[in-house]
Tab-separated table of C-alpha atoms in Angstrom:
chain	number	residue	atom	x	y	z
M	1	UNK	CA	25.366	-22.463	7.732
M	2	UNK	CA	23.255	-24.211	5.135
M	3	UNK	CA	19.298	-23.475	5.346
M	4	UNK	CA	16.698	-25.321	3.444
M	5	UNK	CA	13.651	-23.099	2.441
M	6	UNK	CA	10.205	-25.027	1.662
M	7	UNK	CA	8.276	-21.787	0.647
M	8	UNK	CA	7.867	-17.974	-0.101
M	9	UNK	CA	6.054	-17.310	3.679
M	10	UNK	CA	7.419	-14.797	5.574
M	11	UNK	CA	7.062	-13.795	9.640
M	12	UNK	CA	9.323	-11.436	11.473
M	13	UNK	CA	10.993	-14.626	12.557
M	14	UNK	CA	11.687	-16.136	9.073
M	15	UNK	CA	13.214	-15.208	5.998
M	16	UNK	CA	11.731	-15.148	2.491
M	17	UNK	CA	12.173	-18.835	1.324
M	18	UNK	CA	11.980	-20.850	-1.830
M	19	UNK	CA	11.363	-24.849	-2.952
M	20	UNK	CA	13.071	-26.839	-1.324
M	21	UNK	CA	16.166	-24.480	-2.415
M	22	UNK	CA	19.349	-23.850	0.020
M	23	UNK	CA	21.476	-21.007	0.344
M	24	UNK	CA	24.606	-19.900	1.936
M	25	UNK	CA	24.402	-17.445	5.093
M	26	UNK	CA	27.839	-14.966	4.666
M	27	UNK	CA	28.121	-14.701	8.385
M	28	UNK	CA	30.846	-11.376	7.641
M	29	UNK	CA	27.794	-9.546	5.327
M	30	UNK	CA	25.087	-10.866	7.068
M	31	UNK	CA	23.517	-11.160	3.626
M	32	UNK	CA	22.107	-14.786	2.243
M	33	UNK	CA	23.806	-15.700	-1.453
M	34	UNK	CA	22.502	-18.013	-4.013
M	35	UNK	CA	24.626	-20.842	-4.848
M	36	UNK	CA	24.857	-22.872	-8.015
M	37	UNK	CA	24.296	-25.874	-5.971
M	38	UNK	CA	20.598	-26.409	-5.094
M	39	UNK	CA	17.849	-28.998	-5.022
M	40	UNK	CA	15.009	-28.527	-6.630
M	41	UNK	CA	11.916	-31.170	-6.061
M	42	UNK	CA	7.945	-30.601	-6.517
M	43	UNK	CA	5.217	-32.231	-4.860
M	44	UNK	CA	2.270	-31.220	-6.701
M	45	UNK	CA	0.983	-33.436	-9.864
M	46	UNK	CA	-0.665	-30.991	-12.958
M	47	UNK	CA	-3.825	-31.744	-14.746
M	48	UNK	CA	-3.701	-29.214	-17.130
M	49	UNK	CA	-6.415	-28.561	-20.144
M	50	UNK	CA	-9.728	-29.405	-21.296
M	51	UNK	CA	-11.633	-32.288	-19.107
M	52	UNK	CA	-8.895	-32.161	-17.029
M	53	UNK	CA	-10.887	-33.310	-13.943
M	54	UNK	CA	-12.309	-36.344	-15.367
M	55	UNK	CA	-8.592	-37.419	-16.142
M	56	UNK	CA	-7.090	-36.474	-12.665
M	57	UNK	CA	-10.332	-37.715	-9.697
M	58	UNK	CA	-10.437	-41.069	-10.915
M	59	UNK	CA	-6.996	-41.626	-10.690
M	60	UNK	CA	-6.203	-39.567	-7.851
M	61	UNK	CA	-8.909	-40.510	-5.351
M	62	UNK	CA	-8.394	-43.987	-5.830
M	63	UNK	CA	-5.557	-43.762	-3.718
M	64	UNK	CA	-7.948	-41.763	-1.010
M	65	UNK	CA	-10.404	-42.749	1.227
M	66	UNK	CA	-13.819	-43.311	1.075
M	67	UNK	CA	-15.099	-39.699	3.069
M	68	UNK	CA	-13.863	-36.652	0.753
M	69	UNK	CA	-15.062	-32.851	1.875
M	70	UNK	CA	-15.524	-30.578	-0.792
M	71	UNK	CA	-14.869	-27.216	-0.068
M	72	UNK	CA	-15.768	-24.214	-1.910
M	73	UNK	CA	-16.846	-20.300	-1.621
M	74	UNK	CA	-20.277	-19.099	-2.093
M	75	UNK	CA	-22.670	-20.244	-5.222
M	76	UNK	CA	-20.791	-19.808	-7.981
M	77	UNK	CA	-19.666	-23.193	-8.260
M	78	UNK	CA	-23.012	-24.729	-8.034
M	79	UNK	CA	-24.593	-22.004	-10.539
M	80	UNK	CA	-21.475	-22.720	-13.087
M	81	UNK	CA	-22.161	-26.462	-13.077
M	82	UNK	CA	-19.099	-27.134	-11.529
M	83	UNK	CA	-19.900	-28.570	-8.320
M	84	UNK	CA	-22.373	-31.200	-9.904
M	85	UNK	CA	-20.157	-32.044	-12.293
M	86	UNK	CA	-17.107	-32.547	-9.338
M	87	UNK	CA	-19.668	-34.178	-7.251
M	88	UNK	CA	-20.904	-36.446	-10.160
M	89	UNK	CA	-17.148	-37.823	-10.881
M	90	UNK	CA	-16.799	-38.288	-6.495
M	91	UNK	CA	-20.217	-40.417	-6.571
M	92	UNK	CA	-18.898	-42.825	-9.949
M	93	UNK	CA	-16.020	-43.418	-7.549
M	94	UNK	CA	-18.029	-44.338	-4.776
M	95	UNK	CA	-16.723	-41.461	-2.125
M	96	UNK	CA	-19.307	-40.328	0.740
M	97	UNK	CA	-19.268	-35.973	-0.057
M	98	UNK	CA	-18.856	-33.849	2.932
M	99	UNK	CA	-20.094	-30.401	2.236
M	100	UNK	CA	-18.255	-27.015	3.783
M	101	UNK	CA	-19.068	-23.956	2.011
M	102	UNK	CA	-19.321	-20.233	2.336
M	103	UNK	CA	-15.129	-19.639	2.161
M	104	UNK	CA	-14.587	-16.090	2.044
M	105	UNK	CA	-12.241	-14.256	-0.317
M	106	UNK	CA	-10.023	-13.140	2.568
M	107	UNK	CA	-10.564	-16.744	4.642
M	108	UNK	CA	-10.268	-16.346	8.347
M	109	UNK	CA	-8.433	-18.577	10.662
M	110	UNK	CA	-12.325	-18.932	12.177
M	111	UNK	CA	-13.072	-20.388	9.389
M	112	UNK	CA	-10.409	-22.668	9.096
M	113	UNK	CA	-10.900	-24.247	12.588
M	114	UNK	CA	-14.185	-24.428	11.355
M	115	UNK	CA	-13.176	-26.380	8.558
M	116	UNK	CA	-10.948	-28.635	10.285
M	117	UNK	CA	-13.643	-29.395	13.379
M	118	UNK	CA	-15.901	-30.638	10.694
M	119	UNK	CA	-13.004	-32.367	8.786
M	120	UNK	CA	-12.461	-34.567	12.158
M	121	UNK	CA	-16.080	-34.987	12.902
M	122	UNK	CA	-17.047	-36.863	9.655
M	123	UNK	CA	-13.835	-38.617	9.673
M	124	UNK	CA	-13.038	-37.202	6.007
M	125	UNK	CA	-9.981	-38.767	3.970
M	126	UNK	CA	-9.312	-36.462	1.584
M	127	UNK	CA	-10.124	-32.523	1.189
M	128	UNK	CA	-11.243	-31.505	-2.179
M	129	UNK	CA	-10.572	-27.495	-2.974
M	130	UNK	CA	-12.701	-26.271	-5.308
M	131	UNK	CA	-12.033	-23.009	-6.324
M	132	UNK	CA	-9.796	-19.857	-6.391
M	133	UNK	CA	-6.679	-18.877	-3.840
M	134	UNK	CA	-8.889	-17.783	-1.416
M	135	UNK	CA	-10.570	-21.690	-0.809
M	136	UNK	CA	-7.404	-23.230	-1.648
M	137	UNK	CA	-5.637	-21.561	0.857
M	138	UNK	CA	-8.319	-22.159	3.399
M	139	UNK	CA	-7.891	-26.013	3.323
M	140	UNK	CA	-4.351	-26.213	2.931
M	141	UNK	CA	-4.035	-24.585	6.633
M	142	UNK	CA	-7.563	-27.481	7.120
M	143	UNK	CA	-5.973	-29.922	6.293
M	144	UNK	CA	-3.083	-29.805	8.715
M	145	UNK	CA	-5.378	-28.765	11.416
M	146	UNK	CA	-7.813	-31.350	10.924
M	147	UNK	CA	-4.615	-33.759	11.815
M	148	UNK	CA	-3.177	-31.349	14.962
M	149	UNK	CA	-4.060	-31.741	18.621
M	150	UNK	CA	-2.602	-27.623	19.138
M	151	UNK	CA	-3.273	-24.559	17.461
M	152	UNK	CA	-1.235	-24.224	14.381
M	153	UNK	CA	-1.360	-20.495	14.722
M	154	UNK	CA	0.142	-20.715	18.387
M	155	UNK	CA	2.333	-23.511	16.627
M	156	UNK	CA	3.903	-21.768	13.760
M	157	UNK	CA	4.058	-18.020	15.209
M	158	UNK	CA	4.883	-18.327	18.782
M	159	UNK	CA	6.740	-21.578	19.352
M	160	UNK	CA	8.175	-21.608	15.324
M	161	UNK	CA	7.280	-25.242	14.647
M	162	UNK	CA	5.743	-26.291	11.601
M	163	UNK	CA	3.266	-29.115	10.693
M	164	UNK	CA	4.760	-32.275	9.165
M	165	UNK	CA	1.582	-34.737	8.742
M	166	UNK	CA	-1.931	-33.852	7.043
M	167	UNK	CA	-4.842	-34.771	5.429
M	168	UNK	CA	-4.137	-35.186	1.950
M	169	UNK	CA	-5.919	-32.908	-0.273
M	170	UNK	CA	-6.337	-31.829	-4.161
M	171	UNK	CA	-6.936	-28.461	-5.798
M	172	UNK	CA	-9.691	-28.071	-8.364
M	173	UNK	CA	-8.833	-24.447	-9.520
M	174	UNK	CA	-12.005	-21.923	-10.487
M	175	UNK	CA	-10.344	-18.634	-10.564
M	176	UNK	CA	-6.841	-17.918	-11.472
M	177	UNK	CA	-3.941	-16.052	-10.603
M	178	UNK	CA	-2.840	-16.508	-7.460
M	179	UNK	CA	-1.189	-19.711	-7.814
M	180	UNK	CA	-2.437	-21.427	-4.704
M	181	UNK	CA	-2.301	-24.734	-6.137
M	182	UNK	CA	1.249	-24.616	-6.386
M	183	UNK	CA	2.553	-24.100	-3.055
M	184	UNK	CA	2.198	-24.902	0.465
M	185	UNK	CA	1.532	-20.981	1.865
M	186	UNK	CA	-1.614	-19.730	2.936
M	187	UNK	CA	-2.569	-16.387	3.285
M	188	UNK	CA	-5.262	-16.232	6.658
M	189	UNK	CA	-6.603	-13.949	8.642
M	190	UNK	CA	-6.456	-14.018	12.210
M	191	UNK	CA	-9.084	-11.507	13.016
M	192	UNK	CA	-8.866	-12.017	16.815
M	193	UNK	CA	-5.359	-10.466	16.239
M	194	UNK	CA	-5.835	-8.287	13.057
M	195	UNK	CA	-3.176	-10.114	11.339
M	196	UNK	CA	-2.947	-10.997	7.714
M	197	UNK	CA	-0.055	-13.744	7.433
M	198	UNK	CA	1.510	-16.718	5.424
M	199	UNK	CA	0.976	-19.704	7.289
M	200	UNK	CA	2.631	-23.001	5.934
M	201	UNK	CA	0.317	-26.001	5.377
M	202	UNK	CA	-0.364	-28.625	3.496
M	203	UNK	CA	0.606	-29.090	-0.571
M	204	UNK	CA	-2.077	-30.357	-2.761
M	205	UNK	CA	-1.229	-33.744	-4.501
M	206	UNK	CA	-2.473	-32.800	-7.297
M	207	UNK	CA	-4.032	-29.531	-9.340
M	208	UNK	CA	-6.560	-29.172	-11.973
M	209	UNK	CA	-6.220	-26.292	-14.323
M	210	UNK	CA	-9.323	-26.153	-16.913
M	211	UNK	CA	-9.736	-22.919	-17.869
M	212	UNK	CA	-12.719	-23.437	-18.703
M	213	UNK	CA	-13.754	-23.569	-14.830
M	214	UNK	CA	-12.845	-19.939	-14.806
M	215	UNK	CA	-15.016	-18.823	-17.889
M	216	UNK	CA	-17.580	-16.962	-15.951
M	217	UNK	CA	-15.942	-14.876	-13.446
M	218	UNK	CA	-16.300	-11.154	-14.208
M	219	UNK	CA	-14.098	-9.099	-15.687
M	220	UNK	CA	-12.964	-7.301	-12.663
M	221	UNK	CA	-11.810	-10.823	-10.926
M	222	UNK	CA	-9.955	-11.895	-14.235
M	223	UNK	CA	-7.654	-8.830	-14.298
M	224	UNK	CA	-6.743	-8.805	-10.555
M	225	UNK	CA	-6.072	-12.286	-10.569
M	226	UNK	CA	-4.084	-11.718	-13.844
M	227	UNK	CA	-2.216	-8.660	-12.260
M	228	UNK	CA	-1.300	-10.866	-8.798
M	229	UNK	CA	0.216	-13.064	-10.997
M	230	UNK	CA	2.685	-10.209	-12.733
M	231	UNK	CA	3.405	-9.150	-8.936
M	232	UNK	CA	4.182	-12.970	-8.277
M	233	UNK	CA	7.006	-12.877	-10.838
M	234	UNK	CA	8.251	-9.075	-10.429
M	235	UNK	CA	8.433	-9.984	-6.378
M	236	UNK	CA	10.666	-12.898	-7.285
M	237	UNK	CA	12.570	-11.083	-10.175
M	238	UNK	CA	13.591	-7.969	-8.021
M	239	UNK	CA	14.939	-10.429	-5.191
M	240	UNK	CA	18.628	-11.409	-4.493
M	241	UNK	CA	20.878	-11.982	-6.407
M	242	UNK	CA	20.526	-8.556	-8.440
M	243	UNK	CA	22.632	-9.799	-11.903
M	244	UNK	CA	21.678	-11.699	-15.154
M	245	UNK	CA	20.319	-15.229	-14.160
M	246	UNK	CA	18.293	-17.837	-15.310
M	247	UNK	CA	15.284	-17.974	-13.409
M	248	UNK	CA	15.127	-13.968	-14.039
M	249	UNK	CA	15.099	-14.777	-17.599
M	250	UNK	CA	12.222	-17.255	-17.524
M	251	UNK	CA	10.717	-14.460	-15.114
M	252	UNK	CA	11.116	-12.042	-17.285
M	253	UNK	CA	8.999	-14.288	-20.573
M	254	UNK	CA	6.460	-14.834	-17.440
M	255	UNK	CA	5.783	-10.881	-17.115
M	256	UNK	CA	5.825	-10.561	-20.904
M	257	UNK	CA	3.379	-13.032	-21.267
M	258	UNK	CA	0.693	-11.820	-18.725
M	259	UNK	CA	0.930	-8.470	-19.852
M	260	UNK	CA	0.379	-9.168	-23.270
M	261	UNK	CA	-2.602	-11.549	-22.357
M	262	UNK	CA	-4.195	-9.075	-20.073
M	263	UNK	CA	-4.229	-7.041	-22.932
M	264	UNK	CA	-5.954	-8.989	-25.206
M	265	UNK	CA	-8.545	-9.925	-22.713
M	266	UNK	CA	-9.281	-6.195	-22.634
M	267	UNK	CA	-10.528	-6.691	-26.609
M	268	UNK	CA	-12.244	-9.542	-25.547
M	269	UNK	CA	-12.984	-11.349	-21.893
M	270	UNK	CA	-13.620	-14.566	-23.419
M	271	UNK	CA	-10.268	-14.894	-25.252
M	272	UNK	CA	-9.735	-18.663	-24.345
M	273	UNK	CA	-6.252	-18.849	-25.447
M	274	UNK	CA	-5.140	-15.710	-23.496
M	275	UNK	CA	-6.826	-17.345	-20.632
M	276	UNK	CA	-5.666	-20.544	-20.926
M	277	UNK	CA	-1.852	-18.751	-21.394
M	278	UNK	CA	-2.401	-16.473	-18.152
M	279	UNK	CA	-3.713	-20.233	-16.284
M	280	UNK	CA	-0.613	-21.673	-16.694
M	281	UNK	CA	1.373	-18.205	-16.197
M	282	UNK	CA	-0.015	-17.980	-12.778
M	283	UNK	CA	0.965	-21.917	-12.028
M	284	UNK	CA	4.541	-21.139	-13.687
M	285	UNK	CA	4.952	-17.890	-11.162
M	286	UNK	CA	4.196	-19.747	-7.902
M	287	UNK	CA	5.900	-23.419	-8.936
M	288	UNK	CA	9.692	-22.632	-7.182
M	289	UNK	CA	10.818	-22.222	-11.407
M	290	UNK	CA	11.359	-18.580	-11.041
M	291	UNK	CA	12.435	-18.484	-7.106
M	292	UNK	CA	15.646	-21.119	-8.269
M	293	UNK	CA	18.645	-19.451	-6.711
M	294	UNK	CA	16.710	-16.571	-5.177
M	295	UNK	CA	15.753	-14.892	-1.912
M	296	UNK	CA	12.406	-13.197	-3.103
M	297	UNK	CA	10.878	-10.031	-2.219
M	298	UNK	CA	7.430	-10.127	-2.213
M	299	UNK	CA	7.474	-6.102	0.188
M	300	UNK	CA	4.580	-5.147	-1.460
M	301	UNK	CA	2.224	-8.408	-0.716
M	302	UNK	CA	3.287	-7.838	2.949
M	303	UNK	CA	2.458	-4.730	2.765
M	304	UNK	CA	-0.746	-5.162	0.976
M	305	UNK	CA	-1.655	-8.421	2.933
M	306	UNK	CA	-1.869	-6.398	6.209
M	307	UNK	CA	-3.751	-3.427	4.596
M	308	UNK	CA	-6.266	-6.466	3.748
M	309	UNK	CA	-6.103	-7.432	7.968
M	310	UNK	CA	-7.791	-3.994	8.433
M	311	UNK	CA	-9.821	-3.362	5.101
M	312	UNK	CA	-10.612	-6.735	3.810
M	313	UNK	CA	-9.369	-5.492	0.369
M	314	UNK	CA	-9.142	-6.829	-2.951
M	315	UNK	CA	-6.018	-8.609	-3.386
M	316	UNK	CA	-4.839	-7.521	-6.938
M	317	UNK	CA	-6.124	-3.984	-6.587
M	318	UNK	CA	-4.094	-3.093	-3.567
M	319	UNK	CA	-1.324	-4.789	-5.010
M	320	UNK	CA	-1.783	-2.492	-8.282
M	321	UNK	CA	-1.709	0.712	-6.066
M	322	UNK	CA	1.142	0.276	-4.119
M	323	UNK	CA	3.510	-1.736	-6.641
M	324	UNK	CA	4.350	1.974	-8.194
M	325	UNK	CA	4.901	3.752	-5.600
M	326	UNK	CA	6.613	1.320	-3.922
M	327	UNK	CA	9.231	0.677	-6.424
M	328	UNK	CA	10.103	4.665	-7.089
M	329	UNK	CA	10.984	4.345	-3.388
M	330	UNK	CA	12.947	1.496	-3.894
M	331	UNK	CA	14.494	1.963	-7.591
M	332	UNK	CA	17.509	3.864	-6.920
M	333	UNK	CA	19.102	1.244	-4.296
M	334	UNK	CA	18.705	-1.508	-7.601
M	335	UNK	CA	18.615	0.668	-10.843
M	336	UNK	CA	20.332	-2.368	-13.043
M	337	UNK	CA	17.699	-4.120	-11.992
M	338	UNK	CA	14.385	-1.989	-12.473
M	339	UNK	CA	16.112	-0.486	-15.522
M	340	UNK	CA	16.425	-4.631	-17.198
M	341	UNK	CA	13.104	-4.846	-16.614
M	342	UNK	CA	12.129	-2.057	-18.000
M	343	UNK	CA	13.760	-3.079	-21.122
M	344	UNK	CA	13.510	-7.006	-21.664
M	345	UNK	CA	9.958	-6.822	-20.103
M	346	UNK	CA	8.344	-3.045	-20.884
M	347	UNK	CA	10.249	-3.204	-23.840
M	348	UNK	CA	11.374	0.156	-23.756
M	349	UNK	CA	14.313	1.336	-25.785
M	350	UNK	CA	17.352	1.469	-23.573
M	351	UNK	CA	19.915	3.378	-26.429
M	352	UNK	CA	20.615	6.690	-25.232
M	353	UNK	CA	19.426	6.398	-21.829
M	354	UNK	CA	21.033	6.152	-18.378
M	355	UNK	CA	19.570	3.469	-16.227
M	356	UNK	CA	18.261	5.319	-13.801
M	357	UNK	CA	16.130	6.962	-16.297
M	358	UNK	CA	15.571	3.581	-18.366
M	359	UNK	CA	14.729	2.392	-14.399
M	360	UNK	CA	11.804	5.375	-13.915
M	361	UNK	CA	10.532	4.979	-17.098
M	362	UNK	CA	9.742	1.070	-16.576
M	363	UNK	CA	7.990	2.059	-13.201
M	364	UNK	CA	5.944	5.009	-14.994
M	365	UNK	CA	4.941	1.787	-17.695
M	366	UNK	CA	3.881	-0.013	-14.823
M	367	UNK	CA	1.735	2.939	-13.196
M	368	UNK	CA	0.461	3.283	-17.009
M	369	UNK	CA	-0.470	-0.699	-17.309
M	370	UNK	CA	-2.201	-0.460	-14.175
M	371	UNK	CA	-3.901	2.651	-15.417
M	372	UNK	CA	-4.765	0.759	-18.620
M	373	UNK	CA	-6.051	-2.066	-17.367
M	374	UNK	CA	-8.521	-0.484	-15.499
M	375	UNK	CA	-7.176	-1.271	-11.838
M	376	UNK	CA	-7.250	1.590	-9.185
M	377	UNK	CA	-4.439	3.639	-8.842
M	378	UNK	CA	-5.162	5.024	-5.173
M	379	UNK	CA	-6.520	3.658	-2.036
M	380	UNK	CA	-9.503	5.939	-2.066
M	381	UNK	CA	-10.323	4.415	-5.709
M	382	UNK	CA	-10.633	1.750	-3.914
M	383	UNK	CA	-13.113	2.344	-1.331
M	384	UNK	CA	-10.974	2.571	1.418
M	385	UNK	CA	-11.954	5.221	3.819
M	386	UNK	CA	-10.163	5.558	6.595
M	387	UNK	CA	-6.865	6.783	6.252
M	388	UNK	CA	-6.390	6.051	10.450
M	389	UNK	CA	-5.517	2.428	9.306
M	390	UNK	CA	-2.510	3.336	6.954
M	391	UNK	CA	-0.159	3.661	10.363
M	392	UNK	CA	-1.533	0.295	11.646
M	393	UNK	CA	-0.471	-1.440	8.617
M	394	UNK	CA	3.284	0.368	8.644
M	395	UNK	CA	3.650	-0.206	12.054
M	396	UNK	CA	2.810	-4.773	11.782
M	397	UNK	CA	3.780	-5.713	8.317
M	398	UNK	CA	6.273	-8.339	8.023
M	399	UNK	CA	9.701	-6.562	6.213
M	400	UNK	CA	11.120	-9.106	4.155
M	401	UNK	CA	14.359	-10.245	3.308
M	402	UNK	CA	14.948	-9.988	-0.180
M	403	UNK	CA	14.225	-6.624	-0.722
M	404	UNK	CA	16.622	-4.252	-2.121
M	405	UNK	CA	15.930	-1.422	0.485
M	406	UNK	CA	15.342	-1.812	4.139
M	407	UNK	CA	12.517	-0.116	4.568
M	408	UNK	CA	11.935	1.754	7.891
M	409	UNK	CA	8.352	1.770	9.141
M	410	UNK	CA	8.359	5.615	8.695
M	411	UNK	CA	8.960	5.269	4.859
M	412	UNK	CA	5.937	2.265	4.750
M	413	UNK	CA	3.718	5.082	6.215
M	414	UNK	CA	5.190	7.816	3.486
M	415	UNK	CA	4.746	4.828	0.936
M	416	UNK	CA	1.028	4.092	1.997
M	417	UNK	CA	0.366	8.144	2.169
M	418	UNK	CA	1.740	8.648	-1.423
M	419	UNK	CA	-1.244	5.866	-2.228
M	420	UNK	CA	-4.048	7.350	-0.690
């Protein structure tokens, strides 16, 4: 049986997915296989670099409409400068602005249909994103509302059917790290249901990346947008297939490359080049590059994505916290895996050593980066108080796929104990 994955998104009803990749399905081991054979494609256009945005609007929304919403979070666009300047380029093109605002940092499905009864109200064209995952990830599940008659919750989770037609929209990209711009999946929360899931919507037709858009978020925002983007590529690395590849390879360069650029942001925030290098790091982790020929794992977003249902969490913190723990409960059903890493991307000396402990020492580098970096290493660090929620979460996180372990929902709870 041949399948054709679009994205990463995962539901207990579909597997961990790629671009526009396809696999084999061994019906005698019950376990997918990457083939040589694939088809890779990508739908999203780059503007990357300085003025980017007054390269990419006027030739981008001259294929739009006239009504364009702009959609963004709370002030920080307008006190930047960046909204008037986004707004000023929209105006010189003669596009009517539609104004929606006040996108959270964990967007709600609420605020989606919000989004999308205003989109079909003021007859907007085009949807305009204009800032980090959070926004992004907001419109692209807009966008395909905006065009639905049904509820693409009801849609996607209960009947399995997935939009095909949308608004068209672009991504003007504020704060990095998550890689939204890249890909079709959208991370919402259904607070009705106290679910944090992937949906699948729309793909931007283009992206901006100027980093300097992202030169005044705070320090804490930079790193855990910097550290999503290392889980990005170890999720992807320590899927199937477990030996020597290509697109590990790249991955592997990826994770080099954000570590050492988190580093150097730790001497100084304002480092433009490591910024610039951790931008396009974060595009090159969510672009289907480093998912070519893999079934991903991505356990420890699930994980994290439905302790962020109940807590409303920080993305890139809870991610730091459980990574480490997560992977000492995993390492010893993939040591040639965690022990590689440890050496091509830790870069710790592998002579002498088995690779199980080559593997543990790569995971105690990882608890030590996160350590060093300044990101919480427990829940309670984080601000998270009641422990009551930890079973919730193990008992309604998605289990995906492509990770080396099946995990049973008793070890998730052991797993989110050992973080608190």
């Amino acid at each position: 049986m041949i399948r054709n994955y679009n994205f990463w998104v995962i539901t207990d009803e579909q597997k961990e997915t790629s671009v526009n990749l396809q696999f084999i399905y061994n019906r005698t081991s019950k376990e997918e296989i990457a083939v040589k054979d694939f088809i890779y494609s990508y739908p999203v256009k780059v503007y990357f670099g300085e003025k980017a945005a007054a390269k990419a609007l006027p030739a981008e929304l001259a294929k739009a409409g006239k009504t364009v919403m702009v959609a963004y979070g709370g002030g920080s666009v307008k006190k930047s400068g960046v909204y008037d300047e986004i707004c000023g380029y929209l105006k010189e093109a003669g596009k009517e602005i539609v104004d929606f605002s006040g996108i959270m940092p964990n967007p709600t499905y609420k605020k989606v249909q919000e989004g999308a009864a205003l989109a079909r109200e003021k007859n907007v064209d085009f949807i305009l994103a204009v800032g980090g995952g959070s926004v992004i990830d907001c419109c692209k599940i807009i966008a395909c509302q905006a065009a639905l008659d049904e509820d693409i919750w009801e849609m996607e989770f209960k009947n399995h059917i997935y939009p095909t037609e949308h608004l068209p929209m672009g991504a003007i990209v504020t704060a990095s790290g998550t890689g939204a711009e890249m890909n079709n999946g959208a991370v919402i929360t259904n607070e009705d249901t106290n679910e944090k899931a992937g949906v699948l919507g729309a793909y931007a037709s283009f992206a901006v990346l100027d980093v300097d858009y992202t030169m005044t978020l705070p320090k804490k925002q930079v790193i855990s947008g910097a550290f999503d983007t290392l889980s990005h590529s170890m999720e992807t690395y320590l899927g199937s297939p477990r030996d020597v590849n290509l697109s590990d390879e790249i991955a592997e360069a990826v994770m080099r490359n954000v570590i050492r650029n988190i580093r150097a942001l730790l001497v100084d925030l304002n480092d433009k080049e490591a910024r610039t290098e951790l931008m396009w790091a974060s595009a090159m982790a969510e672009n289907g590059i480093l998912k070519i020929g893999k079934v991903t794992d991505f356990q420890a977003h699930q994980i994290e994505h439905q302790l962020g249902a109940y807590t409303d969490c920080n993305h890139g913190q809870g991610l730091a916290v459980i990574h480490p723990v997560l992977y000492r409960h995993m390492c010893k059903d993939s040591v040639k895996q965690f022990a590689r890493m440890a050496e091509k991307v830790w870069e710790i000396p592998a002579e002498g050593k088995s690779p199980e402990q080559l593997a543990g020492e790569g995971i105690q580098a990882l608890k030590d980066f996160v350590k060093e970096i300044g990101m919480p290493s427990t829940f309670t660090e984080m601000g998270i108080t009641d422990k009551s929620v930890l079973k919730k979460v193990a008992d309604t996180c998605n289990l995906t796929a492509g990770c080396c372990k099946k995990l049973s929902r008793e070890e998730i709870l052991e797993i989110l104990e050992e973080c608190w």
